[in-house]
Amino acid sequence: MRTTDMRVLRVALLGCGVVGSQVYRLLTEQSADLCARAGATLEVVGVAVRDPARPRLVQVDAGLFTTAAEALVTRPDVDIVIELIGGIEPARTLLLAALGAGKSVVTANKELLAADRAELHRAARQHGGDLYYEAAVAGAIPLLRPLRESLAGDEVRRVLGIVNGTTNFVLDQMDSSGADFGEALARAKQLGYAEADPTADIEGHDAAAKAAILASIAFHTEVTTRDVYAEGISAITPADIENARSLGSVVKLLAICERCNGGISARVHPAMIPRVHPLAAVRDAYNAVFVEAEAAGRLMFYGAGAGGQPTASAVLGDIVAVARNRLAGLRGPDASTYAELPLVPIGDALTRYYVQLDVVDRPGVLAPVADAFAQQGVSIKAVRQEGRGEDANLVIITHTAREAALAKTVANLSAMPAVRAVDSVLRVEGEEGE
Ligand code: NDP
Ligand code: HSE
């Protein structure tokens, strides 16, 4: 191994929690290899935290800790700033200060990127630094770089993925053990998958931030979290899981970014997918993303979407990349937003639906129910009815329809005297016929 290169790049680490501690460990334990790969020694010169006295997951030189994060990121000798604090502030102010001072930045902060990616890229461009964030979406899985670089010559049509491990674990538990939502979430907390406050995961906000970043890169258009429709999994019942099973399907929380009517539809919601679909086989807290591109066809990316070590792997990859760029006097690819595609509102999104109704079981009920779909231009693909005494359980699967047309259909069905209740409405993804 050649370690004679005496060049040194100085690194400031912001945050030493789940991910930051593993990044520090890898930077120190693998320093010789990293030096050989990056072309310079990567020397950690400071670690900003809230409470330097707090016990750490790994051994850190106590003299490196500081609470003066702003002073650390603007230190003249610092070359690379790694942000692993999370959240909007103070991360945003610190990264703008670092980029303004010409530093290169590596971050895993999807929340900040999904809100302010454009401004951060502008600051990097103006002051000659890099901004890399592979770990922000799907943890260890190399995904943003393939989308940004390997597929730069192709036209991405669709990105469909499981990008939140906590919700995938919960839904997988409900599917495999029959647990209800509360029991499955409690198990996720016990095993350390879900945070004490799991709202951002459960309500789809975490996946929506990741969808915004994916859509921005895939479609060369600035997309923020505000542009992404998000619906979580807290309303999913064991009955939904069982109904999906009876149709040969499974329920997953999906992030879907696709070209639609000349624009982009970006949304996060639970959906039924056929058990034969590759995403249906993604178990536990794993992530997987399915990319469909014009020339490349279908690509699948799979792996650990969270956890200290897996996420640190992606962060280290970025650190080596920005180090190489800095030594070569180059910058990595900038944000590409030239396409400026319009965002399609959720009402215009196109998908298929599963609708389950509790109806009065008497002659002439099916015809007005079918008519309620026809009036909104929603075509029915399949109907299944099961009598239960005076009532019947009616399941209707539609062909592809506009979300707004389906919503109006459901509102009209709810108002029909023969419909006792609309028990469940779930979107159905995966190609027709799969
Ligand atoms: P943690 O909560 O474990 O760690 C956060 C760290 O930031 C702590 O060391 C904390 O200090 C420090 N910190 C918080 N506020 C400040 C502040 N004002 N000034 C200085 N330091 C501060 O977070 P994670 O490691 O889990 O996540 C870090 C980032 O990585 C987030 O953006 C997250 O979304 C992202 N990410 C995390 C994944 C995961 O599996 N955990 C997966 C993919 C991405 P102290 O320790 O003293 O409290
Ligand atoms: N809370 C996230 C998840 C961590 O469950 O996937 C990774 O961003």
Coordinates of N, CA, C and O and ligand atoms in Angstrom, one line a residue, residues 110 136 163-167 193 195 201 206 210 287 305-306, ligand 2:
K110 N -31.6 14.4 4.9 CA -32.7 14.5 3.9 C -33.7 15.6 4.1 O -34.2 16.2 3.2
A136 N -28.3 10.4 2.3 CA -29.6 11.0 2.6 C -30.8 10.2 2.2 O -31.9 10.3 2.7
V163 N -38.4 3.4 0.8 CA -37.3 4.2 1.3 C -37.4 4.5 2.8 O -36.6 5.3 3.3
N164 N -38.3 3.8 3.5 CA -38.3 4.0 4.9 C -38.4 2.6 5.6 O -39.3 1.8 5.4
G165 N -37.3 2.3 6.3 CA -37.1 1.0 6.9 C -38.1 0.8 8.1 O -38.6 -0.4 8.2
T166 N -38.4 1.8 8.9 CA -39.3 1.6 10.0 C -40.7 1.1 9.5 O -41.2 0.1 10.1
T167 N -41.2 1.8 8.6 CA -42.6 1.5 8.1 C -42.6 0.1 7.4 O -43.5 -0.6 7.5
Y193 N -35.6 -0.1 15.7 CA -35.9 0.4 14.3 C -36.6 1.8 14.3 O -36.3 2.7 13.6
E195 N -37.9 5.3 16.1 CA -37.5 6.2 17.1 C -38.5 6.4 18.2 O -39.7 6.0 18.0
D201 N -41.6 9.0 10.4 CA -41.6 7.7 9.6 C -43.0 7.2 9.3 O -43.4 7.0 8.2
D206 N -40.7 11.3 6.3 CA -39.3 10.9 6.0 C -39.2 10.4 4.6 O -38.4 10.8 3.8
K210 N -37.3 12.0 1.1 CA -36.4 11.2 0.2 C -37.0 11.2 -1.2 O -36.2 11.3 -2.2
N287 N -34.5 -1.5 2.5 CA -35.0 -0.5 1.5 C -34.8 -1.1 0.1 O -33.8 -1.9 0.0
G305 N -31.2 0.5 4.5 CA -31.6 1.9 4.3 C -31.3 2.8 5.5 O -31.5 4.0 5.5
A306 N -30.8 2.2 6.6 CA -30.5 2.9 7.8 C -29.5 2.2 8.7 O -29.0 1.1 8.3
Ligands
HSE2 N1 -36.0 6.6 10.0 C1 -35.5 6.2 8.7 C2 -36.0 4.9 8.3 C3 -33.9 6.2 8.9 O1 -36.7 4.2 9.1 O2 -35.8 4.4 7.2 C4 -33.3 6.3 7.6 O3 -33.4 7.6 6.9

